PDB file of N, CA, C and O in Angstrom:
ATOM      1  N   UNK A  20     -26.614  28.012 -62.622  1.00  0.00           N
ATOM      2  CA  UNK A  20     -25.169  27.926 -62.632  1.00  0.00           C
ATOM      3  C   UNK A  20     -24.668  27.048 -61.482  1.00  0.00           C
ATOM      4  O   UNK A  20     -23.825  26.196 -61.690  1.00  0.00           O
ATOM      5  N   UNK A  21     -25.181  27.266 -60.272  1.00  0.00           N
ATOM      6  CA  UNK A  21     -24.725  26.490 -59.126  1.00  0.00           C
ATOM      7  C   UNK A  21     -25.082  25.017 -59.311  1.00  0.00           C
ATOM      8  O   UNK A  21     -24.283  24.141 -58.973  1.00  0.00           O
ATOM      9  N   UNK A  22     -26.240  24.755 -59.874  1.00  0.00           N
ATOM     10  CA  UNK A  22     -26.631  23.366 -60.130  1.00  0.00           C
ATOM     11  C   UNK A  22     -25.674  22.719 -61.141  1.00  0.00           C
ATOM     12  O   UNK A  22     -25.309  21.551 -60.984  1.00  0.00           O
ATOM     13  N   UNK A  23     -25.260  23.468 -62.150  1.00  0.00           N
ATOM     14  CA  UNK A  23     -24.292  22.949 -63.123  1.00  0.00           C
ATOM     15  C   UNK A  23     -22.972  22.594 -62.442  1.00  0.00           C
ATOM     16  O   UNK A  23     -22.368  21.571 -62.736  1.00  0.00           O
ATOM     17  N   UNK A  24     -22.530  23.442 -61.538  1.00  0.00           N
ATOM     18  CA  UNK A  24     -21.297  23.175 -60.793  1.00  0.00           C
ATOM     19  C   UNK A  24     -21.470  21.943 -59.926  1.00  0.00           C
ATOM     20  O   UNK A  24     -20.588  21.083 -59.862  1.00  0.00           O
ATOM     21  N   UNK A  25     -22.594  21.842 -59.257  1.00  0.00           N
ATOM     22  CA  UNK A  25     -22.860  20.698 -58.386  1.00  0.00           C
ATOM     23  C   UNK A  25     -22.844  19.391 -59.199  1.00  0.00           C
ATOM     24  O   UNK A  25     -22.288  18.384 -58.754  1.00  0.00           O
ATOM     25  N   UNK A  26     -23.439  19.413 -60.390  1.00  0.00           N
ATOM     26  CA  UNK A  26     -23.560  18.202 -61.209  1.00  0.00           C
ATOM     27  C   UNK A  26     -22.302  17.865 -61.989  1.00  0.00           C
ATOM     28  O   UNK A  26     -22.159  16.737 -62.459  1.00  0.00           O
ATOM     29  N   UNK A  27     -21.399  18.808 -62.141  1.00  0.00           N
ATOM     30  CA  UNK A  27     -20.189  18.585 -62.943  1.00  0.00           C
ATOM     31  C   UNK A  27     -19.267  17.571 -62.289  1.00  0.00           C
ATOM     32  O   UNK A  27     -19.197  17.467 -61.060  1.00  0.00           O
ATOM     33  N   UNK A  28     -18.539  16.844 -63.141  1.00  0.00           N
ATOM     34  CA  UNK A  28     -17.541  15.898 -62.639  1.00  0.00           C
ATOM     35  C   UNK A  28     -16.438  16.688 -61.935  1.00  0.00           C
ATOM     36  O   UNK A  28     -16.024  17.743 -62.396  1.00  0.00           O
ATOM     37  N   UNK A  29     -15.973  16.167 -60.829  1.00  0.00           N
ATOM     38  CA  UNK A  29     -14.966  16.860 -60.021  1.00  0.00           C
ATOM     39  C   UNK A  29     -13.594  16.250 -60.230  1.00  0.00           C
ATOM     40  O   UNK A  29     -13.495  15.057 -60.452  1.00  0.00           O
ATOM     41  N   UNK A  30     -12.544  17.052 -60.149  1.00  0.00           N
ATOM     42  CA  UNK A  30     -12.506  18.468 -59.846  1.00  0.00           C
ATOM     43  C   UNK A  30     -12.960  19.313 -61.036  1.00  0.00           C
ATOM     44  O   UNK A  30     -12.705  18.991 -62.190  1.00  0.00           O
ATOM     45  N   UNK A  31     -13.647  20.393 -60.700  1.00  0.00           N
ATOM     46  CA  UNK A  31     -14.266  21.273 -61.685  1.00  0.00           C
ATOM     47  C   UNK A  31     -13.650  22.670 -61.590  1.00  0.00           C
ATOM     48  O   UNK A  31     -13.583  23.249 -60.503  1.00  0.00           O
ATOM     49  N   UNK A  32     -13.235  23.185 -62.727  1.00  0.00           N
ATOM     50  CA  UNK A  32     -12.678  24.536 -62.816  1.00  0.00           C
ATOM     51  C   UNK A  32     -13.756  25.458 -63.356  1.00  0.00           C
ATOM     52  O   UNK A  32     -14.378  25.145 -64.385  1.00  0.00           O
ATOM     53  N   UNK A  33     -13.998  26.572 -62.669  1.00  0.00           N
ATOM     54  CA  UNK A  33     -15.039  27.526 -63.073  1.00  0.00           C
ATOM     55  C   UNK A  33     -14.395  28.875 -63.322  1.00  0.00           C
ATOM     56  O   UNK A  33     -13.732  29.418 -62.443  1.00  0.00           O
ATOM     57  N   UNK A  34     -14.587  29.408 -64.524  1.00  0.00           N
ATOM     58  CA  UNK A  34     -14.065  30.735 -64.858  1.00  0.00           C
ATOM     59  C   UNK A  34     -15.135  31.786 -64.667  1.00  0.00           C
ATOM     60  O   UNK A  34     -16.287  31.595 -65.079  1.00  0.00           O
ATOM     61  N   UNK A  35     -14.746  32.891 -64.045  1.00  0.00           N
ATOM     62  CA  UNK A  35     -15.643  34.036 -63.873  1.00  0.00           C
ATOM     63  C   UNK A  35     -14.933  35.269 -64.407  1.00  0.00           C
ATOM     64  O   UNK A  35     -13.706  35.316 -64.498  1.00  0.00           O
ATOM     65  N   UNK A  36     -15.720  36.274 -64.746  1.00  0.00           N
ATOM     66  CA  UNK A  36     -15.172  37.523 -65.245  1.00  0.00           C
ATOM     67  C   UNK A  36     -15.139  38.576 -64.137  1.00  0.00           C
ATOM     68  O   UNK A  36     -14.180  39.304 -63.988  1.00  0.00           O
ATOM     69  N   UNK A  37     -16.190  38.625 -63.374  1.00  0.00           N
ATOM     70  CA  UNK A  37     -16.346  39.629 -62.320  1.00  0.00           C
ATOM     71  C   UNK A  37     -15.863  39.109 -60.975  1.00  0.00           C
ATOM     72  O   UNK A  37     -16.166  37.970 -60.593  1.00  0.00           O
ATOM     73  N   UNK A  38     -15.123  39.931 -60.261  1.00  0.00           N
ATOM     74  CA  UNK A  38     -14.643  39.548 -58.921  1.00  0.00           C
ATOM     75  C   UNK A  38     -15.811  39.255 -57.990  1.00  0.00           C
ATOM     76  O   UNK A  38     -15.792  38.284 -57.235  1.00  0.00           O
ATOM     77  N   UNK A  39     -16.844  40.078 -58.049  1.00  0.00           N
ATOM     78  CA  UNK A  39     -18.018  39.899 -57.195  1.00  0.00           C
ATOM     79  C   UNK A  39     -18.718  38.580 -57.520  1.00  0.00           C
ATOM     80  O   UNK A  39     -19.148  37.863 -56.636  1.00  0.00           O
ATOM     81  N   UNK A  40     -18.831  38.253 -58.798  1.00  0.00           N
ATOM     82  CA  UNK A  40     -19.447  37.005 -59.211  1.00  0.00           C
ATOM     83  C   UNK A  40     -18.686  35.807 -58.619  1.00  0.00           C
ATOM     84  O   UNK A  40     -19.292  34.842 -58.147  1.00  0.00           O
ATOM     85  N   UNK A  41     -17.376  35.882 -58.651  1.00  0.00           N
ATOM     86  CA  UNK A  41     -16.555  34.809 -58.072  1.00  0.00           C
ATOM     87  C   UNK A  41     -16.811  34.644 -56.582  1.00  0.00           C
ATOM     88  O   UNK A  41     -16.922  33.528 -56.088  1.00  0.00           O
ATOM     89  N   UNK A  42     -16.900  35.750 -55.862  1.00  0.00           N
ATOM     90  CA  UNK A  42     -17.166  35.698 -54.417  1.00  0.00           C
ATOM     91  C   UNK A  42     -18.531  35.075 -54.136  1.00  0.00           C
ATOM     92  O   UNK A  42     -18.669  34.229 -53.250  1.00  0.00           O
ATOM     93  N   UNK A  43     -19.532  35.491 -54.899  1.00  0.00           N
ATOM     94  CA  UNK A  43     -20.883  34.962 -54.710  1.00  0.00           C
ATOM     95  C   UNK A  43     -20.930  33.473 -55.007  1.00  0.00           C
ATOM     96  O   UNK A  43     -21.497  32.688 -54.243  1.00  0.00           O
ATOM     97  N   UNK A  44     -20.321  33.057 -56.116  1.00  0.00           N
ATOM     98  CA  UNK A  44     -20.307  31.632 -56.465  1.00  0.00           C
ATOM     99  C   UNK A  44     -19.582  30.827 -55.398  1.00  0.00           C
ATOM    100  O   UNK A  44     -20.027  29.721 -55.051  1.00  0.00           O
ATOM    101  N   UNK A  45     -18.484  31.334 -54.881  1.00  0.00           N
ATOM    102  CA  UNK A  45     -17.752  30.623 -53.834  1.00  0.00           C
ATOM    103  C   UNK A  45     -18.650  30.373 -52.630  1.00  0.00           C
ATOM    104  O   UNK A  45     -18.689  29.269 -52.093  1.00  0.00           O
ATOM    105  N   UNK A  46     -19.373  31.376 -52.211  1.00  0.00           N
ATOM    106  CA  UNK A  46     -20.274  31.224 -51.070  1.00  0.00           C
ATOM    107  C   UNK A  46     -21.374  30.208 -51.367  1.00  0.00           C
ATOM    108  O   UNK A  46     -21.674  29.337 -50.533  1.00  0.00           O
ATOM    109  N   UNK A  47     -21.970  30.313 -52.537  1.00  0.00           N
ATOM    110  CA  UNK A  47     -23.079  29.420 -52.880  1.00  0.00           C
ATOM    111  C   UNK A  47     -22.618  27.973 -53.021  1.00  0.00           C
ATOM    112  O   UNK A  47     -23.293  27.051 -52.546  1.00  0.00           O
ATOM    113  N   UNK A  48     -21.488  27.763 -53.664  1.00  0.00           N
ATOM    114  CA  UNK A  48     -20.954  26.400 -53.832  1.00  0.00           C
ATOM    115  C   UNK A  48     -20.528  25.837 -52.483  1.00  0.00           C
ATOM    116  O   UNK A  48     -20.748  24.653 -52.189  1.00  0.00           O
ATOM    117  N   UNK A  49     -19.952  26.669 -51.628  1.00  0.00           N
ATOM    118  CA  UNK A  49     -19.561  26.229 -50.295  1.00  0.00           C
ATOM    119  C   UNK A  49     -20.755  25.733 -49.487  1.00  0.00           C
ATOM    120  O   UNK A  49     -20.643  24.773 -48.712  1.00  0.00           O
ATOM    121  N   UNK A  50     -21.910  26.353 -49.681  1.00  0.00           N
ATOM    122  CA  UNK A  50     -23.129  25.925 -48.971  1.00  0.00           C
ATOM    123  C   UNK A  50     -23.594  24.550 -49.401  1.00  0.00           C
ATOM    124  O   UNK A  50     -24.378  23.911 -48.704  1.00  0.00           O
ATOM    125  N   UNK A  51     -23.119  24.086 -50.552  1.00  0.00           N
ATOM    126  CA  UNK A  51     -23.465  22.741 -51.032  1.00  0.00           C
ATOM    127  C   UNK A  51     -22.621  21.667 -50.356  1.00  0.00           C
ATOM    128  O   UNK A  51     -22.848  20.477 -50.576  1.00  0.00           O
ATOM    129  N   UNK A  52     -21.640  22.088 -49.581  1.00  0.00           N
ATOM    130  CA  UNK A  52     -20.771  21.136 -48.910  1.00  0.00           C
ATOM    131  C   UNK A  52     -19.567  20.722 -49.742  1.00  0.00           C
ATOM    132  O   UNK A  52     -18.853  19.782 -49.384  1.00  0.00           O
ATOM    133  N   UNK A  53     -19.342  21.412 -50.854  1.00  0.00           N
ATOM    134  CA  UNK A  53     -18.194  21.099 -51.703  1.00  0.00           C
ATOM    135  C   UNK A  53     -16.985  21.905 -51.248  1.00  0.00           C
ATOM    136  O   UNK A  53     -17.123  23.036 -50.782  1.00  0.00           O
ATOM    137  N   UNK A  54     -15.813  21.309 -51.375  1.00  0.00           N
ATOM    138  CA  UNK A  54     -14.561  22.028 -51.075  1.00  0.00           C
ATOM    139  C   UNK A  54     -14.290  22.964 -52.247  1.00  0.00           C
ATOM    140  O   UNK A  54     -14.110  22.518 -53.377  1.00  0.00           O
ATOM    141  N   UNK A  55     -14.292  24.268 -51.973  1.00  0.00           N
ATOM    142  CA  UNK A  55     -14.184  25.265 -53.033  1.00  0.00           C
ATOM    143  C   UNK A  55     -13.172  26.333 -52.652  1.00  0.00           C
ATOM    144  O   UNK A  55     -13.009  26.666 -51.485  1.00  0.00           O
ATOM    145  N   UNK A  56     -12.492  26.844 -53.668  1.00  0.00           N
ATOM    146  CA  UNK A  56     -11.583  27.961 -53.476  1.00  0.00           C
ATOM    147  C   UNK A  56     -11.763  28.906 -54.656  1.00  0.00           C
ATOM    148  O   UNK A  56     -12.275  28.525 -55.699  1.00  0.00           O
ATOM    149  N   UNK A  57     -11.324  30.140 -54.451  1.00  0.00           N
ATOM    150  CA  UNK A  57     -11.461  31.184 -55.473  1.00  0.00           C
ATOM    151  C   UNK A  57     -10.144  31.939 -55.562  1.00  0.00           C
ATOM    152  O   UNK A  57      -9.634  32.423 -54.560  1.00  0.00           O
ATOM    153  N   UNK A  58      -9.586  31.993 -56.772  1.00  0.00           N
ATOM    154  CA  UNK A  58      -8.335  32.725 -56.960  1.00  0.00           C
ATOM    155  C   UNK A  58      -8.543  33.807 -58.005  1.00  0.00           C
ATOM    156  O   UNK A  58      -9.331  33.673 -58.932  1.00  0.00           O
ATOM    157  N   UNK A  59      -7.792  34.895 -57.792  1.00  0.00           N
ATOM    158  CA  UNK A  59      -7.873  36.049 -58.693  1.00  0.00           C
ATOM    159  C   UNK A  59      -6.498  36.677 -58.814  1.00  0.00           C
ATOM    160  O   UNK A  59      -5.595  36.366 -58.050  1.00  0.00           O
ATOM    161  N   UNK A  60      -6.338  37.576 -59.751  1.00  0.00           N
ATOM    162  CA  UNK A  60      -5.056  38.176 -60.035  1.00  0.00           C
ATOM    163  C   UNK A  60      -4.459  38.943 -58.875  1.00  0.00           C
ATOM    164  O   UNK A  60      -3.244  39.040 -58.759  1.00  0.00           O
ATOM    165  N   UNK A  61      -5.287  39.480 -58.008  1.00  0.00           N
ATOM    166  CA  UNK A  61      -4.764  40.253 -56.875  1.00  0.00           C
ATOM    167  C   UNK A  61      -4.218  39.376 -55.750  1.00  0.00           C
ATOM    168  O   UNK A  61      -3.567  39.874 -54.829  1.00  0.00           O
ATOM    169  N   UNK A  62      -4.468  38.070 -55.816  1.00  0.00           N
ATOM    170  CA  UNK A  62      -3.905  37.152 -54.819  1.00  0.00           C
ATOM    171  C   UNK A  62      -2.403  37.030 -55.027  1.00  0.00           C
ATOM    172  O   UNK A  62      -1.921  37.128 -56.167  1.00  0.00           O
ATOM    173  N   UNK A  63      -1.691  36.779 -53.969  1.00  0.00           N
ATOM    174  CA  UNK A  63      -0.247  36.554 -54.087  1.00  0.00           C
ATOM    175  C   UNK A  63      -0.008  35.299 -54.912  1.00  0.00           C
ATOM    176  O   UNK A  63      -0.790  34.338 -54.872  1.00  0.00           O
ATOM    177  N   UNK A  64       1.085  35.301 -55.652  1.00  0.00           N
ATOM    178  CA  UNK A  64       1.430  34.156 -56.486  1.00  0.00           C
ATOM    179  C   UNK A  64       1.477  32.874 -55.670  1.00  0.00           C
ATOM    180  O   UNK A  64       0.994  31.828 -56.112  1.00  0.00           O
ATOM    181  N   UNK A  65       2.061  32.935 -54.484  1.00  0.00           N
ATOM    182  CA  UNK A  65       2.164  31.729 -53.635  1.00  0.00           C
ATOM    183  C   UNK A  65       0.785  31.204 -53.271  1.00  0.00           C
ATOM    184  O   UNK A  65       0.574  29.984 -53.229  1.00  0.00           O
ATOM    185  N   UNK A  66      -0.171  32.088 -53.039  1.00  0.00           N
ATOM    186  CA  UNK A  66      -1.532  31.669 -52.722  1.00  0.00           C
ATOM    187  C   UNK A  66      -2.176  30.989 -53.918  1.00  0.00           C
ATOM    188  O   UNK A  66      -2.775  29.914 -53.789  1.00  0.00           O
ATOM    189  N   UNK A  67      -2.029  31.588 -55.082  1.00  0.00           N
ATOM    190  CA  UNK A  67      -2.596  30.993 -56.294  1.00  0.00           C
ATOM    191  C   UNK A  67      -1.990  29.623 -56.572  1.00  0.00           C
ATOM    192  O   UNK A  67      -2.708  28.663 -56.883  1.00  0.00           O
ATOM    193  N   UNK A  68      -0.680  29.516 -56.440  1.00  0.00           N
ATOM    194  CA  UNK A  68      -0.005  28.234 -56.698  1.00  0.00           C
ATOM    195  C   UNK A  68      -0.443  27.164 -55.709  1.00  0.00           C
ATOM    196  O   UNK A  68      -0.630  26.005 -56.086  1.00  0.00           O
ATOM    197  N   UNK A  69      -0.618  27.552 -54.443  1.00  0.00           N
ATOM    198  CA  UNK A  69      -1.064  26.594 -53.428  1.00  0.00           C
ATOM    199  C   UNK A  69      -2.469  26.074 -53.754  1.00  0.00           C
ATOM    200  O   UNK A  69      -2.737  24.869 -53.669  1.00  0.00           O
ATOM    201  N   UNK A  70      -3.360  26.967 -54.165  1.00  0.00           N
ATOM    202  CA  UNK A  70      -4.730  26.560 -54.497  1.00  0.00           C
ATOM    203  C   UNK A  70      -4.759  25.684 -55.746  1.00  0.00           C
ATOM    204  O   UNK A  70      -5.511  24.710 -55.796  1.00  0.00           O
ATOM    205  N   UNK A  71      -3.945  26.012 -56.731  1.00  0.00           N
ATOM    206  CA  UNK A  71      -3.871  25.182 -57.936  1.00  0.00           C
ATOM    207  C   UNK A  71      -3.344  23.793 -57.588  1.00  0.00           C
ATOM    208  O   UNK A  71      -3.823  22.779 -58.082  1.00  0.00           O
ATOM    209  N   UNK A  72      -2.347  23.732 -56.718  1.00  0.00           N
ATOM    210  CA  UNK A  72      -1.790  22.453 -56.279  1.00  0.00           C
ATOM    211  C   UNK A  72      -2.858  21.626 -55.537  1.00  0.00           C
ATOM    212  O   UNK A  72      -3.009  20.439 -55.796  1.00  0.00           O
ATOM    213  N   UNK A  73      -3.591  22.275 -54.644  1.00  0.00           N
ATOM    214  CA  UNK A  73      -4.673  21.573 -53.942  1.00  0.00           C
ATOM    215  C   UNK A  73      -5.708  21.035 -54.925  1.00  0.00           C
ATOM    216  O   UNK A  73      -6.215  19.931 -54.768  1.00  0.00           O
ATOM    217  N   UNK A  74      -6.018  21.828 -55.927  1.00  0.00           N
ATOM    218  CA  UNK A  74      -6.976  21.412 -56.952  1.00  0.00           C
ATOM    219  C   UNK A  74      -6.434  20.207 -57.730  1.00  0.00           C
ATOM    220  O   UNK A  74      -7.138  19.231 -57.946  1.00  0.00           O
ATOM    221  N   UNK A  75      -5.176  20.294 -58.131  1.00  0.00           N
ATOM    222  CA  UNK A  75      -4.551  19.221 -58.906  1.00  0.00           C
ATOM    223  C   UNK A  75      -4.497  17.919 -58.113  1.00  0.00           C
ATOM    224  O   UNK A  75      -4.624  16.827 -58.680  1.00  0.00           O
ATOM    225  N   UNK A  76      -4.306  18.023 -56.806  1.00  0.00           N
ATOM    226  CA  UNK A  76      -4.250  16.830 -55.950  1.00  0.00           C
ATOM    227  C   UNK A  76      -5.636  16.418 -55.482  1.00  0.00           C
ATOM    228  O   UNK A  76      -5.774  15.556 -54.617  1.00  0.00           O
ATOM    229  N   UNK A  77      -6.670  17.055 -56.046  1.00  0.00           N
ATOM    230  CA  UNK A  77      -8.062  16.755 -55.763  1.00  0.00           C
ATOM    231  C   UNK A  77      -8.439  16.972 -54.301  1.00  0.00           C
ATOM    232  O   UNK A  77      -9.298  16.291 -53.750  1.00  0.00           O
ATOM    233  N   UNK A  78      -7.780  17.940 -53.656  1.00  0.00           N
ATOM    234  CA  UNK A  78      -8.179  18.355 -52.312  1.00  0.00           C
ATOM    235  C   UNK A  78      -9.313  19.379 -52.387  1.00  0.00           C
ATOM    236  O   UNK A  78      -9.908  19.717 -51.378  1.00  0.00           O
ATOM    237  N   UNK A  79      -9.558  19.886 -53.583  1.00  0.00           N
ATOM    238  CA  UNK A  79     -10.665  20.814 -53.827  1.00  0.00           C
ATOM    239  C   UNK A  79     -11.606  20.185 -54.854  1.00  0.00           C
ATOM    240  O   UNK A  79     -11.147  19.562 -55.812  1.00  0.00           O
ATOM    241  N   UNK A  80     -12.897  20.362 -54.640  1.00  0.00           N
ATOM    242  CA  UNK A  80     -13.864  19.908 -55.629  1.00  0.00           C
ATOM    243  C   UNK A  80     -13.995  20.928 -56.746  1.00  0.00           C
ATOM    244  O   UNK A  80     -14.154  20.572 -57.917  1.00  0.00           O
ATOM    245  N   UNK A  81     -13.942  22.212 -56.354  1.00  0.00           N
ATOM    246  CA  UNK A  81     -14.187  23.304 -57.305  1.00  0.00           C
ATOM    247  C   UNK A  81     -13.153  24.392 -57.098  1.00  0.00           C
ATOM    248  O   UNK A  81     -12.901  24.818 -55.975  1.00  0.00           O
ATOM    249  N   UNK A  82     -12.564  24.828 -58.198  1.00  0.00           N
ATOM    250  CA  UNK A  82     -11.674  25.982 -58.176  1.00  0.00           C
ATOM    251  C   UNK A  82     -12.303  27.043 -59.067  1.00  0.00           C
ATOM    252  O   UNK A  82     -12.489  26.824 -60.268  1.00  0.00           O
ATOM    253  N   UNK A  83     -12.654  28.149 -58.462  1.00  0.00           N
ATOM    254  CA  UNK A  83     -13.196  29.293 -59.197  1.00  0.00           C
ATOM    255  C   UNK A  83     -12.038  30.239 -59.454  1.00  0.00           C
ATOM    256  O   UNK A  83     -11.238  30.510 -58.550  1.00  0.00           O
ATOM    257  N   UNK A  84     -11.943  30.717 -60.694  1.00  0.00           N
ATOM    258  CA  UNK A  84     -10.813  31.583 -61.053  1.00  0.00           C
ATOM    259  C   UNK A  84     -11.255  32.656 -62.026  1.00  0.00           C
ATOM    260  O   UNK A  84     -12.130  32.429 -62.860  1.00  0.00           O
ATOM    261  N   UNK A  85     -10.619  33.790 -61.896  1.00  0.00           N
ATOM    262  CA  UNK A  85     -10.798  34.820 -62.902  1.00  0.00           C
ATOM    263  C   UNK A  85     -10.031  34.373 -64.143  1.00  0.00           C
ATOM    264  O   UNK A  85      -9.438  33.292 -64.162  1.00  0.00           O
ATOM    265  N   UNK A  86      -9.980  35.207 -65.123  1.00  0.00           N
ATOM    266  CA  UNK A  86      -9.320  34.844 -66.378  1.00  0.00           C
ATOM    267  C   UNK A  86      -7.818  34.654 -66.230  1.00  0.00           C
ATOM    268  O   UNK A  86      -7.142  34.320 -67.195  1.00  0.00           O
ATOM    269  N   UNK A  87      -7.296  34.813 -65.025  1.00  0.00           N
ATOM    270  CA  UNK A  87      -5.870  34.639 -64.774  1.00  0.00           C
ATOM    271  C   UNK A  87      -5.384  33.238 -65.191  1.00  0.00           C
ATOM    272  O   UNK A  87      -4.237  33.053 -65.558  1.00  0.00           O
ATOM    273  N   UNK A  88      -6.261  32.243 -65.143  1.00  0.00           N
ATOM    274  CA  UNK A  88      -5.878  30.880 -65.509  1.00  0.00           C
ATOM    275  C   UNK A  88      -6.213  30.510 -66.948  1.00  0.00           C
ATOM    276  O   UNK A  88      -5.879  29.425 -67.387  1.00  0.00           O
ATOM    277  N   UNK A  89      -6.842  31.412 -67.676  1.00  0.00           N
ATOM    278  CA  UNK A  89      -7.268  31.062 -69.037  1.00  0.00           C
ATOM    279  C   UNK A  89      -6.095  30.796 -69.977  1.00  0.00           C
ATOM    280  O   UNK A  89      -6.221  30.017 -70.895  1.00  0.00           O
ATOM    281  N   UNK A  90      -4.985  31.439 -69.749  1.00  0.00           N
ATOM    282  CA  UNK A  90      -3.825  31.217 -70.611  1.00  0.00           C
ATOM    283  C   UNK A  90      -2.646  30.732 -69.774  1.00  0.00           C
ATOM    284  O   UNK A  90      -2.345  31.283 -68.740  1.00  0.00           O
ATOM    285  N   UNK A  91      -2.029  29.671 -70.224  1.00  0.00           N
ATOM    286  CA  UNK A  91      -0.814  29.202 -69.606  1.00  0.00           C
ATOM    287  C   UNK A  91      -0.998  28.244 -68.438  1.00  0.00           C
ATOM    288  O   UNK A  91      -0.024  27.765 -67.896  1.00  0.00           O
ATOM    289  N   UNK A  92      -2.215  27.951 -68.053  1.00  0.00           N
ATOM    290  CA  UNK A  92      -2.428  27.011 -66.949  1.00  0.00           C
ATOM    291  C   UNK A  92      -2.612  25.619 -67.515  1.00  0.00           C
ATOM    292  O   UNK A  92      -3.411  25.395 -68.420  1.00  0.00           O
ATOM    293  N   UNK A  93      -1.859  24.690 -66.984  1.00  0.00           N
ATOM    294  CA  UNK A  93      -1.964  23.299 -67.410  1.00  0.00           C
ATOM    295  C   UNK A  93      -2.286  22.459 -66.181  1.00  0.00           C
ATOM    296  O   UNK A  93      -1.409  22.196 -65.354  1.00  0.00           O
ATOM    297  N   UNK A  94      -3.539  22.091 -66.059  1.00  0.00           N
ATOM    298  CA  UNK A  94      -3.983  21.286 -64.915  1.00  0.00           C
ATOM    299  C   UNK A  94      -4.711  20.057 -65.486  1.00  0.00           C
ATOM    300  O   UNK A  94      -5.939  20.048 -65.613  1.00  0.00           O
ATOM    301  N   UNK A  95      -3.965  19.035 -65.881  1.00  0.00           N
ATOM    302  CA  UNK A  95      -4.581  17.880 -66.554  1.00  0.00           C
ATOM    303  C   UNK A  95      -5.576  17.117 -65.672  1.00  0.00           C
ATOM    304  O   UNK A  95      -6.396  16.363 -66.194  1.00  0.00           O
ATOM    305  N   UNK A  96      -5.515  17.321 -64.375  1.00  0.00           N
ATOM    306  CA  UNK A  96      -6.429  16.619 -63.475  1.00  0.00           C
ATOM    307  C   UNK A  96      -7.850  17.163 -63.552  1.00  0.00           C
ATOM    308  O   UNK A  96      -8.788  16.536 -63.050  1.00  0.00           O
ATOM    309  N   UNK A  97      -8.029  18.308 -64.194  1.00  0.00           N
ATOM    310  CA  UNK A  97      -9.348  18.921 -64.332  1.00  0.00           C
ATOM    311  C   UNK A  97     -10.271  18.007 -65.119  1.00  0.00           C
ATOM    312  O   UNK A  97      -9.925  17.541 -66.201  1.00  0.00           O
ATOM    313  N   UNK A  98     -11.428  17.728 -64.544  1.00  0.00           N
ATOM    314  CA  UNK A  98     -12.386  16.853 -65.210  1.00  0.00           C
ATOM    315  C   UNK A  98     -13.541  17.616 -65.825  1.00  0.00           C
ATOM    316  O   UNK A  98     -14.219  17.110 -66.723  1.00  0.00           O
ATOM    317  N   UNK A  99     -13.799  18.834 -65.351  1.00  0.00           N
ATOM    318  CA  UNK A  99     -14.871  19.664 -65.908  1.00  0.00           C
ATOM    319  C   UNK A  99     -14.435  21.126 -65.886  1.00  0.00           C
ATOM    320  O   UNK A  99     -13.747  21.565 -64.971  1.00  0.00           O
ATOM    321  N   UNK A 100     -14.862  21.841 -66.905  1.00  0.00           N
ATOM    322  CA  UNK A 100     -14.613  23.275 -66.972  1.00  0.00           C
ATOM    323  C   UNK A 100     -15.938  23.968 -67.267  1.00  0.00           C
ATOM    324  O   UNK A 100     -16.651  23.570 -68.182  1.00  0.00           O
ATOM    325  N   UNK A 101     -16.256  24.983 -66.477  1.00  0.00           N
ATOM    326  CA  UNK A 101     -17.464  25.767 -66.704  1.00  0.00           C
ATOM    327  C   UNK A 101     -17.042  27.209 -66.921  1.00  0.00           C
ATOM    328  O   UNK A 101     -16.343  27.794 -66.082  1.00  0.00           O
ATOM    329  N   UNK A 102     -17.475  27.763 -68.036  1.00  0.00           N
ATOM    330  CA  UNK A 102     -17.203  29.161 -68.316  1.00  0.00           C
ATOM    331  C   UNK A 102     -18.404  29.977 -67.829  1.00  0.00           C
ATOM    332  O   UNK A 102     -19.418  30.058 -68.502  1.00  0.00           O
ATOM    333  N   UNK A 103     -18.266  30.548 -66.636  1.00  0.00           N
ATOM    334  CA  UNK A 103     -19.337  31.372 -66.072  1.00  0.00           C
ATOM    335  C   UNK A 103     -19.058  32.853 -66.328  1.00  0.00           C
ATOM    336  O   UNK A 103     -19.684  33.711 -65.731  1.00  0.00           O
ATOM    337  N   UNK A 104     -18.093  33.130 -67.195  1.00  0.00           N
ATOM    338  CA  UNK A 104     -17.707  34.500 -67.489  1.00  0.00           C
ATOM    339  C   UNK A 104     -18.669  35.185 -68.451  1.00  0.00           C
ATOM    340  O   UNK A 104     -18.633  36.383 -68.603  1.00  0.00           O
ATOM    341  N   UNK A 105     -19.501  34.415 -69.085  1.00  0.00           N
ATOM    342  CA  UNK A 105     -20.513  34.955 -69.985  1.00  0.00           C
ATOM    343  C   UNK A 105     -20.036  35.585 -71.193  1.00  0.00           C
ATOM    344  O   UNK A 105     -19.292  36.165 -71.694  1.00  0.00           O
TER     345      UNK A 105
END
């Protein structure tokens, strides 16, 4: 999975189902030297919007998100999407 994220065209959006999985992926991807963030439903709306904006402006290589972004998110700058939710 981490190799797929590393090889994917950036910016890359990664969907996870489990909160723990998202945390682990964030740590592992961060060790690759990629700019990564992780957003989930329990984050404040302002935090989620800031991270999405950073992703859209390509300040992040990878945005990991729970299913909170699966519906209603429009981020045309996304070049790769990985469904790690299984």
